[in-house]
Amino acid sequence: MHDNTYLPDHFLRHIAAIMPAHLSMDEFVASCRRPLRRSIRVNTLKISVAAFVARMQPLGWQLDPVPWCDTGFWLSREDESVPLGNTAEHLSGLFYIQEASSMLPVTALFACEQTRRDGMLLDAAAAPGSKTTQIAALMDNQGMLVANEYSSSRLKVLSANLQRCGVTNVGMTHFDAKVFGQWLPETFDAILLDAPCSGEGTVRKDEDALRNWSIESIDEIAAVQQGLLESAFHALKPGGVLVYSTCTLSLQENQAVCQSLQDKFGDAFSFDSLADLFPAAEKACTPEGYLHVWPQIFDSEGFFVARLRKQHSVPNTMFKPGKLGKFPFLPLPAKESEPMLREIEAAFGVVPQGNLFGRSEEIWLFPQLFEQVQGKLRFDRIGLKLAETFKKGYRLTHEWALAYGDGASKGFVELDIADAREFMMGRDVWPEQEAAGTGEVIVRYQGHTLGMGKWVGSRVKNALPRELVRDNNLFV
Ligand code: SAM
């Protein structure tokens, strides 16, 4: 029980006035004070759900399926001494720690045939990346996903999560998401706007979430949300699908934001009913067909999800192309890219997918559809940095290893648990069970990649990026 959860009276009065008649305020308050059940999502870019369950059950992990997400599970562990984030499986990107109700928006986005995995998609407010990584997994790294985030510090966390999870089809941007309707009208096949919100649904995770709660701040943020939704709507292709979601409960930030779009462009789109999204979805369904997930319904965080389909274009008074600096990349000429790809295949048995671009001492692998947005938007990073070049050659990156290393059929070394821990602590290792090799080597533990190293005699020199080095409480 979280007795310290801050639930001010004026907030409770506000909620009581909007709570549907079939739900009880007492249960609402009780569930706000109950700690949240832990949940995770298996990253199918790296491992199948069946293989993950088979790997974790013997370690005492009990995994109970989340009914609205094929890859989501509530988790209880017999031994919780190692934080989830320090387990070998988390470090090698096999799962993402994600609250169960936060898996709903992406499920809704992909539960219709318009959302194609090889399309051009937008995640307009993306950090820290729980939904970006969920979308990328459902796209199987195909097509392209633009992941935008306004906050610089959160952009870094997003980047780290994409790398850990082996995501290769994302272009990251750093703008107020209002720009998408102006700069990229009718560009995206599907859009997720998981909007900034007042977070009323998150008190079970953060007992102080409502410390600064006020009606004025809700009205203020609702005005921002309306602007973001309108802009996202302009950026959506006719025939495309858009999901609007928040982790808050007030009507102002949810139903009223949807209504504001309806008031402007109601004849150009329709909201879908999400009542059939999963077997018990109707318990959270509003008369309009939105999901308004109160925390007591599924014993989760509070959430709101609405999905619309755009039927036809609307006049766009917003359109104003953005100013771009000089694009710093050039396609890598075939005489450089082909020998490099052949060498990588010869050494590791995998062929990197995508288009190779270079800038100064870096070689990048851009997503297949990148040219559709090239010259229209400034990106912070595009796809994956494959290698850094120097006078006599190149060095493959950590992020390449995290994305491609699990599929390598050669050029890797398997560590035992003691060496794997040493490696994650930034130390060199002397793997006893394997014959020494030469050159760069993918370092794996139980078949999944931890990073890159380099053979020096019988030693594997550690090439883990400094910021990923852990100093204690690692997996045992
Ligand atoms: N989708 C994320 C996930 O699942 O991990 C969570 C997104 S969170 C609800 C909203 C995000 O929007 C925050 O990271 C916040 O920094 C960002 N944000 C706030 N104002 C924004 C704006 N005007 N444009 C784009 N992003 C914004």
Coordinates of C-alpha atoms and ligand atoms in Angstrom, one line a residue:
M1 CA 0.0 0.0 0.0
H2 CA 1.3 3.5 -0.9
D3 CA -0.1 5.5 2.0
N4 CA 1.9 8.5 0.9
T5 CA 0.3 8.8 -2.5
Y6 CA -0.7 12.4 -2.8
L7 CA -4.4 12.6 -3.9
P8 CA -5.6 16.2 -3.2
D9 CA -9.3 16.7 -2.4
H10 CA -9.9 19.1 -5.4
F11 CA -8.5 16.4 -7.7
L12 CA -10.7 13.7 -6.2
R13 CA -13.8 15.9 -6.5
H14 CA -12.9 16.6 -10.2
I15 CA -12.5 12.8 -10.8
A16 CA -15.8 12.0 -9.0
A17 CA -17.6 14.3 -11.3
I18 CA -16.4 12.4 -14.4
M19 CA -16.2 8.8 -13.2
P20 CA -18.6 6.6 -15.2
A21 CA -21.6 5.5 -13.1
H22 CA -20.6 1.8 -13.2
L23 CA -17.2 2.5 -11.6
S24 CA -16.6 3.2 -7.9
M25 CA -14.6 6.1 -6.4
D26 CA -13.5 3.9 -3.5
E27 CA -12.0 1.4 -5.9
F28 CA -10.4 4.2 -7.8
V29 CA -8.7 5.6 -4.6
A30 CA -7.7 2.1 -3.5
S31 CA -6.1 1.3 -6.8
C32 CA -4.2 4.6 -6.9
R33 CA -2.7 3.6 -3.5
R34 CA -1.8 0.1 -4.7
P35 CA 1.7 -0.4 -6.1
L36 CA 1.7 -1.1 -9.8
R37 CA 2.2 -4.6 -11.1
R38 CA 5.5 -4.9 -13.0
S39 CA 5.2 -5.5 -16.7
I40 CA 7.6 -6.0 -19.6
R41 CA 7.4 -6.4 -23.3
V42 CA 9.4 -9.0 -25.2
N43 CA 11.5 -7.4 -28.0
T44 CA 10.7 -9.6 -31.0
L45 CA 13.4 -7.9 -33.0
K46 CA 15.8 -10.1 -30.9
I47 CA 13.9 -13.1 -29.6
S48 CA 10.5 -14.8 -30.0
V49 CA 8.1 -14.8 -27.2
A50 CA 8.3 -18.6 -26.9
A51 CA 12.1 -18.5 -26.7
F52 CA 12.0 -15.7 -24.1
V53 CA 9.5 -17.6 -21.9
A54 CA 11.6 -20.8 -22.2
R55 CA 14.7 -18.9 -21.2
M56 CA 13.2 -17.0 -18.2
Q57 CA 10.9 -19.5 -16.6
P58 CA 13.8 -21.7 -15.3
L59 CA 15.2 -18.5 -13.7
G60 CA 12.1 -18.2 -11.6
W61 CA 10.3 -15.6 -13.7
Q62 CA 6.5 -15.9 -13.7
L63 CA 5.1 -14.3 -16.9
D64 CA 1.4 -13.6 -17.1
P65 CA 0.2 -12.5 -20.5
V66 CA -1.2 -8.9 -21.0
P67 CA -4.4 -9.6 -22.9
W68 CA -4.0 -6.6 -25.3
C69 CA -0.4 -7.1 -26.3
D70 CA 0.9 -10.4 -27.7
T71 CA 4.4 -9.6 -26.5
G72 CA 3.5 -8.1 -23.1
F73 CA 3.6 -9.8 -19.7
W74 CA 3.1 -9.0 -16.0
L75 CA 6.1 -10.3 -14.2
S76 CA 6.9 -11.6 -10.8
R77 CA 10.4 -12.9 -9.9
E78 CA 11.4 -15.2 -7.2
D79 CA 14.7 -13.4 -6.8
E80 CA 14.6 -9.6 -7.1
S81 CA 18.1 -8.9 -5.9
V82 CA 19.3 -7.8 -9.3
P83 CA 17.4 -4.8 -10.7
L84 CA 15.5 -5.7 -13.9
G85 CA 17.6 -3.2 -15.8
N86 CA 20.8 -5.0 -14.9
T87 CA 19.8 -8.4 -16.0
A88 CA 21.7 -9.8 -19.0
E89 CA 18.5 -10.0 -21.0
H90 CA 17.7 -6.4 -20.5
L91 CA 21.3 -5.3 -21.3
S92 CA 21.1 -7.2 -24.5
G93 CA 17.7 -5.8 -25.5
L94 CA 15.6 -8.9 -25.2
F95 CA 12.8 -7.0 -23.3
Y96 CA 11.6 -3.5 -22.5
I97 CA 10.2 -2.5 -19.1
Q98 CA 6.8 -1.0 -20.0
E99 CA 3.6 -0.5 -18.1
A100 CA 0.9 -2.7 -19.4
S101 CA -1.7 -0.1 -20.3
S102 CA 1.0 1.9 -22.2
M103 CA 1.1 -1.0 -24.7
L104 CA -2.5 -0.3 -25.8
P105 CA -1.9 2.7 -28.2
V106 CA 0.5 0.7 -30.4
T107 CA -1.8 -2.3 -30.4
A108 CA -4.6 0.0 -31.5
L109 CA -2.4 1.5 -34.2
F110 CA -1.5 -1.9 -35.7
A111 CA -5.0 -3.5 -35.3
C112 CA -6.0 -2.2 -38.7
E113 CA -4.8 -3.1 -42.2
Q114 CA -3.9 0.5 -43.1
T115 CA -0.9 0.3 -40.8
R116 CA 1.7 -1.5 -42.9
R117 CA 5.0 -2.5 -41.5
D118 CA 6.8 -1.3 -44.6
G119 CA 5.2 2.1 -44.5
M120 CA 6.3 5.6 -43.4
L121 CA 5.2 6.1 -39.8
L122 CA 5.5 8.9 -37.2
D123 CA 5.8 8.7 -33.4
A124 CA 5.4 12.4 -32.7
A125 CA 6.3 12.4 -28.9
A126 CA 8.6 9.5 -28.6
A127 CA 10.9 9.5 -25.6
P128 CA 11.9 7.4 -23.7
G129 CA 10.9 5.0 -26.5
S130 CA 8.7 2.3 -25.1
K131 CA 6.2 2.8 -27.9
T132 CA 8.9 3.6 -30.6
T133 CA 10.5 0.2 -29.8
Q134 CA 7.1 -1.5 -29.8
I135 CA 6.3 0.0 -33.2
A136 CA 9.7 -0.8 -34.7
A137 CA 9.3 -4.5 -33.5
L138 CA 5.9 -4.7 -35.2
M139 CA 7.4 -3.1 -38.4
D140 CA 10.2 -5.7 -38.1
N141 CA 12.7 -2.9 -38.8
Q142 CA 11.2 -2.3 -42.3
G143 CA 9.9 0.9 -43.8
M144 CA 10.7 4.0 -41.8
L145 CA 9.6 5.4 -38.5
V146 CA 10.3 9.0 -37.7
A147 CA 10.6 9.3 -33.9
N148 CA 10.4 12.9 -32.6
E149 CA 11.1 14.3 -29.2
Y150 CA 11.1 17.9 -28.0
S151 CA 13.3 17.4 -24.9
S152 CA 17.1 17.1 -25.5
S153 CA 17.8 15.1 -22.4
R154 CA 15.0 12.6 -23.2
L155 CA 16.2 12.4 -26.8
K156 CA 19.4 10.8 -25.5
V157 CA 17.5 8.2 -23.5
L158 CA 15.4 7.4 -26.6
S159 CA 18.6 7.0 -28.6
A160 CA 20.1 4.6 -26.0
N161 CA 16.9 2.5 -26.0
L162 CA 16.7 2.2 -29.7
Q163 CA 20.3 1.0 -29.8
R164 CA 19.8 -1.5 -27.0
C165 CA 16.8 -2.9 -28.7
G166 CA 18.5 -3.2 -32.1
V167 CA 16.1 -0.8 -33.9
T168 CA 17.4 0.2 -37.3
N169 CA 14.5 1.8 -39.2
V170 CA 14.1 5.0 -37.1
G171 CA 15.0 8.6 -38.0
M172 CA 15.2 10.7 -34.8
T173 CA 14.1 14.3 -34.9
H174 CA 14.1 17.0 -32.2
F175 CA 11.2 19.5 -32.7
D176 CA 8.1 20.7 -31.2
A177 CA 5.7 18.2 -32.9
K178 CA 3.6 21.1 -34.2
V179 CA 6.0 21.3 -37.2
F180 CA 4.9 18.0 -38.8
G181 CA 1.7 19.4 -40.2
Q182 CA 3.6 22.5 -41.5
W183 CA 6.6 20.7 -43.0
L184 CA 5.4 17.3 -44.0
P185 CA 1.7 17.5 -45.0
E186 CA 0.1 14.2 -45.9
T187 CA 3.3 12.3 -45.5
F188 CA 2.7 9.5 -43.0
D189 CA 0.7 6.2 -43.4
A190 CA 0.2 6.0 -39.7
I191 CA 0.9 8.3 -36.7
L192 CA 1.1 7.8 -33.0
L193 CA 0.6 11.0 -30.9
D194 CA 1.3 9.9 -27.4
A195 CA 0.9 13.4 -26.1
P196 CA 2.5 15.2 -23.3
C197 CA -0.1 15.3 -20.5
S198 CA -0.7 16.0 -16.9
G199 CA -0.1 12.3 -16.0
E200 CA -3.1 11.7 -13.7
G201 CA -2.9 8.1 -14.6
T202 CA 0.6 7.6 -13.3
V203 CA 0.2 8.1 -9.5
R204 CA 0.7 4.3 -8.9
K205 CA 4.3 4.7 -10.2
D206 CA 4.9 8.2 -8.8
E207 CA 3.2 9.1 -5.6
D208 CA 3.9 12.8 -6.2
A209 CA 2.5 12.9 -9.7
L210 CA -0.4 15.1 -8.6
R211 CA 1.7 17.5 -6.4
N212 CA 1.1 20.4 -8.8
W213 CA -2.3 19.4 -10.1
S214 CA -4.7 22.2 -11.0
I215 CA -7.5 22.8 -13.5
E216 CA -5.6 25.7 -14.9
S217 CA -2.6 23.5 -15.8
I218 CA -4.9 20.9 -17.4
D219 CA -6.5 23.6 -19.5
E220 CA -3.1 24.8 -20.5
I221 CA -1.9 21.4 -21.6
A222 CA -5.1 20.6 -23.4
A223 CA -4.5 23.6 -25.6
V224 CA -1.1 22.2 -26.5
Q225 CA -2.6 18.8 -27.2
Q226 CA -5.2 20.3 -29.5
G227 CA -2.4 22.0 -31.5
L228 CA -0.3 18.8 -31.7
L229 CA -3.3 16.7 -32.8
E230 CA -4.3 19.1 -35.5
S231 CA -0.8 19.2 -36.8
A232 CA -0.4 15.5 -36.7
F233 CA -3.7 15.2 -38.6
H234 CA -2.4 17.4 -41.4
A235 CA 0.8 15.2 -41.6
L236 CA -1.4 12.1 -42.1
K237 CA -2.0 10.8 -45.6
P238 CA -5.7 10.5 -46.6
G239 CA -6.5 6.8 -45.9
G240 CA -4.0 6.8 -43.0
V241 CA -4.6 6.0 -39.3
L242 CA -3.8 8.1 -36.3
V243 CA -3.8 7.1 -32.6
Y244 CA -4.1 9.8 -30.0
S245 CA -3.2 8.7 -26.5
T246 CA -2.4 10.1 -23.0
C247 CA -1.7 8.7 -19.6
T248 CA -4.2 11.0 -18.0
L249 CA -7.8 10.9 -17.0
S250 CA -9.4 14.3 -17.4
L251 CA -11.9 14.8 -20.2
Q252 CA -10.3 18.1 -21.1
E253 CA -7.1 16.3 -22.3
N254 CA -8.8 13.4 -23.9
Q255 CA -12.4 13.4 -25.1
A256 CA -12.4 17.2 -25.5
V257 CA -9.2 17.2 -27.6
C258 CA -10.7 14.6 -29.9
Q259 CA -13.9 16.7 -30.1
S260 CA -11.8 19.8 -31.0
L261 CA -10.5 18.0 -34.1
Q262 CA -14.0 16.7 -34.9
D263 CA -15.3 20.3 -34.7
K264 CA -12.7 21.4 -37.3
F265 CA -12.4 18.5 -39.7
G266 CA -15.3 16.2 -38.7
D267 CA -16.3 15.4 -42.3
A268 CA -12.8 14.3 -43.2
F269 CA -12.2 11.5 -40.7
S270 CA -14.0 9.1 -38.4
F271 CA -13.1 7.6 -35.0
D272 CA -13.0 3.8 -34.9
S273 CA -14.6 2.0 -32.0
L274 CA -12.0 0.2 -30.0
A275 CA -14.6 -1.9 -28.1
D276 CA -13.3 -5.1 -29.8
L277 CA -9.6 -4.4 -29.6
F278 CA -9.2 -7.3 -27.1
P279 CA -11.7 -9.5 -25.2
A280 CA -12.5 -7.2 -22.3
A281 CA -12.0 -3.9 -24.0
E282 CA -15.6 -2.9 -23.8
K283 CA -15.1 -2.5 -20.0
A284 CA -13.1 0.7 -20.8
C285 CA -14.9 1.8 -23.9
T286 CA -16.6 5.2 -24.0
P287 CA -19.8 5.9 -26.0
E288 CA -17.5 7.5 -28.7
G289 CA -15.5 4.2 -29.0
Y290 CA -12.4 5.5 -27.2
L291 CA -10.7 3.5 -24.5
H292 CA -10.7 5.4 -21.2
V293 CA -8.8 3.0 -19.0
W294 CA -9.4 3.8 -15.3
P295 CA -6.7 2.2 -13.1
Q296 CA -9.2 0.0 -11.3
I297 CA -10.6 -1.7 -14.5
F298 CA -7.5 -3.7 -15.5
D299 CA -5.4 -3.0 -12.3
S300 CA -3.0 -0.8 -14.4
E301 CA -2.1 2.8 -14.9
G302 CA -4.8 5.1 -16.2
F303 CA -4.7 5.6 -20.0
F304 CA -6.7 7.0 -22.9
V305 CA -6.6 5.8 -26.5
A306 CA -8.5 7.1 -29.5
R307 CA -8.0 5.9 -33.2
L308 CA -9.1 7.8 -36.3
R309 CA -9.0 7.2 -40.0
K310 CA -8.6 10.1 -42.4
Q311 CA -10.9 9.8 -45.3
H312 CA -9.8 12.7 -47.4
S313 CA -7.5 15.8 -47.6
V314 CA -8.4 19.0 -45.7
P315 CA -7.2 22.5 -46.6
N316 CA -3.9 23.0 -44.9
T317 CA -3.3 26.6 -44.0
M318 CA -0.3 25.5 -41.9
F319 CA 1.9 24.4 -44.8
K320 CA 5.3 26.2 -44.7
P321 CA 8.4 24.1 -45.6
G322 CA 11.1 24.1 -42.9
K323 CA 14.6 25.6 -43.3
L324 CA 17.2 23.0 -43.6
G325 CA 21.0 23.2 -43.2
K326 CA 23.3 21.4 -45.6
F327 CA 22.7 17.7 -45.5
P328 CA 26.1 16.3 -44.2
F329 CA 25.8 12.8 -45.7
L330 CA 26.6 11.4 -49.2
P331 CA 25.6 8.0 -50.5
L332 CA 28.6 5.7 -50.2
P333 CA 29.9 4.9 -53.7
A334 CA 29.5 1.3 -54.8
K335 CA 33.3 0.9 -55.0
E336 CA 33.5 1.5 -51.3
S337 CA 30.2 0.0 -50.1
E338 CA 30.3 -3.3 -51.9
P339 CA 33.7 -4.5 -50.7
M340 CA 32.8 -3.4 -47.1
L341 CA 29.5 -5.3 -47.2
R342 CA 31.3 -8.4 -48.6
E343 CA 33.9 -8.2 -45.9
I344 CA 31.3 -7.9 -43.1
E345 CA 29.4 -10.9 -44.6
A346 CA 32.7 -12.9 -44.8
A347 CA 33.6 -12.1 -41.2
F348 CA 30.2 -12.4 -39.5
G349 CA 27.8 -14.2 -42.0
V350 CA 25.3 -11.3 -41.9
V351 CA 24.5 -8.7 -44.5
P352 CA 23.5 -5.2 -43.2
Q353 CA 20.2 -4.1 -44.8
G354 CA 19.6 -0.5 -45.9
N355 CA 21.4 2.2 -47.8
L356 CA 25.0 3.2 -46.9
F357 CA 25.8 6.8 -46.4
G358 CA 29.0 8.5 -45.3
R359 CA 30.0 11.7 -43.5
S360 CA 33.6 12.5 -42.4
E361 CA 34.8 9.5 -40.5
E362 CA 31.4 7.7 -40.2
I363 CA 29.4 5.2 -42.3
W364 CA 25.7 4.9 -41.7
L365 CA 23.0 2.6 -42.7
F366 CA 19.8 4.5 -43.5
P367 CA 16.3 3.0 -43.5
Q368 CA 14.9 1.8 -46.8
L369 CA 12.3 4.6 -47.2
F370 CA 14.6 7.4 -46.1
E371 CA 14.6 9.1 -49.5
Q372 CA 10.8 9.9 -49.0
V373 CA 11.7 12.4 -46.3
Q374 CA 15.2 13.4 -47.3
G375 CA 15.5 17.1 -47.7
K376 CA 12.2 17.8 -45.9
L377 CA 13.3 17.5 -42.3
R378 CA 16.5 17.8 -40.2
F379 CA 17.3 14.6 -38.4
D380 CA 19.3 14.1 -35.3
R381 CA 20.2 10.6 -36.3
I382 CA 19.1 8.4 -39.1
G383 CA 19.1 4.6 -38.9
L384 CA 22.3 3.1 -37.5
K385 CA 26.0 4.1 -37.4
L386 CA 27.6 1.1 -38.9
A387 CA 31.3 2.0 -38.6
E388 CA 33.9 4.6 -37.9
T389 CA 36.6 4.9 -40.4
F390 CA 40.3 5.6 -39.9
K391 CA 43.3 5.6 -42.2
K392 CA 43.7 1.9 -42.7
G393 CA 40.2 0.7 -42.4
Y394 CA 37.1 0.9 -40.2
R395 CA 35.8 -0.3 -36.9
L396 CA 32.2 -1.6 -36.6
T397 CA 30.1 0.0 -33.9
H398 CA 28.5 -1.2 -30.7
E399 CA 25.1 -0.3 -32.1
W400 CA 25.8 -2.4 -35.2
A401 CA 26.6 -5.4 -33.0
L402 CA 23.4 -4.9 -30.9
A403 CA 21.3 -4.9 -34.1
Y404 CA 23.1 -7.6 -36.1
G405 CA 25.2 -9.6 -33.7
D406 CA 22.5 -12.1 -32.7
G407 CA 22.1 -13.2 -36.3
A408 CA 25.9 -13.6 -36.9
S409 CA 26.9 -17.2 -37.8
K410 CA 30.6 -16.6 -37.2
G411 CA 33.0 -13.9 -35.8
F412 CA 31.5 -14.1 -32.3
V413 CA 32.6 -15.4 -29.0
E414 CA 30.3 -16.8 -26.4
L415 CA 31.1 -15.9 -22.8
D416 CA 30.3 -17.8 -19.7
I417 CA 28.4 -15.9 -17.0
A418 CA 31.5 -14.8 -15.0
D419 CA 33.2 -13.4 -18.2
A420 CA 29.9 -11.8 -19.3
R421 CA 29.7 -9.9 -16.0
E422 CA 33.4 -8.8 -16.3
F423 CA 32.7 -7.7 -19.9
M424 CA 29.7 -5.5 -18.8
M425 CA 31.9 -4.0 -16.1
G426 CA 34.1 -2.7 -18.9
R427 CA 36.9 -5.3 -18.4
D428 CA 38.9 -7.4 -20.9
V429 CA 38.2 -11.1 -20.8
W430 CA 40.1 -14.3 -21.5
P431 CA 37.4 -16.8 -22.7
E432 CA 38.8 -20.2 -21.9
Q433 CA 36.3 -22.3 -23.7
E434 CA 37.0 -20.8 -27.2
A435 CA 40.0 -20.8 -29.4
A436 CA 41.4 -17.3 -29.9
G437 CA 40.5 -15.5 -33.1
T438 CA 41.7 -12.3 -34.8
G439 CA 40.3 -8.9 -35.3
E440 CA 36.9 -7.6 -34.2
V441 CA 34.6 -10.0 -32.5
I442 CA 30.9 -9.9 -31.5
V443 CA 30.7 -10.7 -27.7
R444 CA 27.6 -12.8 -26.8
Y445 CA 26.2 -14.4 -23.7
Q446 CA 23.7 -17.2 -24.2
G447 CA 23.4 -16.4 -27.9
H448 CA 22.6 -12.7 -27.4
T449 CA 25.0 -9.8 -28.1
L450 CA 26.5 -7.7 -25.3
G451 CA 28.8 -5.7 -27.5
M452 CA 32.0 -5.7 -29.6
G453 CA 35.5 -6.7 -28.6
K454 CA 38.8 -7.2 -30.3
W455 CA 41.0 -10.3 -30.1
V456 CA 44.5 -9.5 -28.8
G457 CA 46.1 -13.0 -28.5
S458 CA 43.8 -15.0 -26.2
R459 CA 42.3 -11.8 -24.7
V460 CA 39.2 -10.1 -25.9
K461 CA 39.7 -6.4 -25.5
N462 CA 36.6 -4.6 -24.3
A463 CA 35.0 -2.1 -26.7
L464 CA 31.9 -1.4 -24.7
P465 CA 31.0 2.3 -24.9
R466 CA 32.0 3.9 -21.6
E467 CA 28.5 5.1 -20.8
L468 CA 27.2 1.5 -20.8
V469 CA 29.7 0.2 -18.3
R470 CA 28.0 -1.1 -15.1
D471 CA 29.9 -1.2 -11.9
N472 CA 27.8 -3.4 -9.7
N473 CA 24.7 -5.4 -9.0
L474 CA 24.8 -7.1 -12.3
F475 CA 23.2 -10.4 -13.3
V476 CA 24.4 -13.5 -11.4
Ligands
SAM1 N1 5.7 7.8 -26.2 C1 6.6 7.8 -25.1 C2 6.9 6.4 -24.7 O1 6.0 5.6 -24.9 O2 8.0 6.1 -24.2 C3 6.2 8.7 -23.9 C4 5.9 10.1 -24.4 S1 5.5 11.2 -23.1 C5 3.8 10.8 -22.7 C6 5.3 12.7 -23.9 C7 6.6 13.2 -24.5 O3 6.4 14.4 -25.3 C8 7.7 13.6 -23.4 O4 8.9 12.9 -23.7 C9 7.8 15.1 -23.7 O5 9.2 15.5 -23.5 C10 7.5 15.2 -25.1 N2 7.0 16.6 -25.5 C11 6.5 17.6 -24.8 N3 6.1 18.6 -25.6 C12 6.3 18.2 -26.8 C13 6.1 18.8 -28.1 N4 5.6 20.0 -28.2 N5 6.4 18.1 -29.2 C14 7.0 16.9 -29.1 N6 7.2 16.2 -27.9 C15 6.9 16.9 -26.8

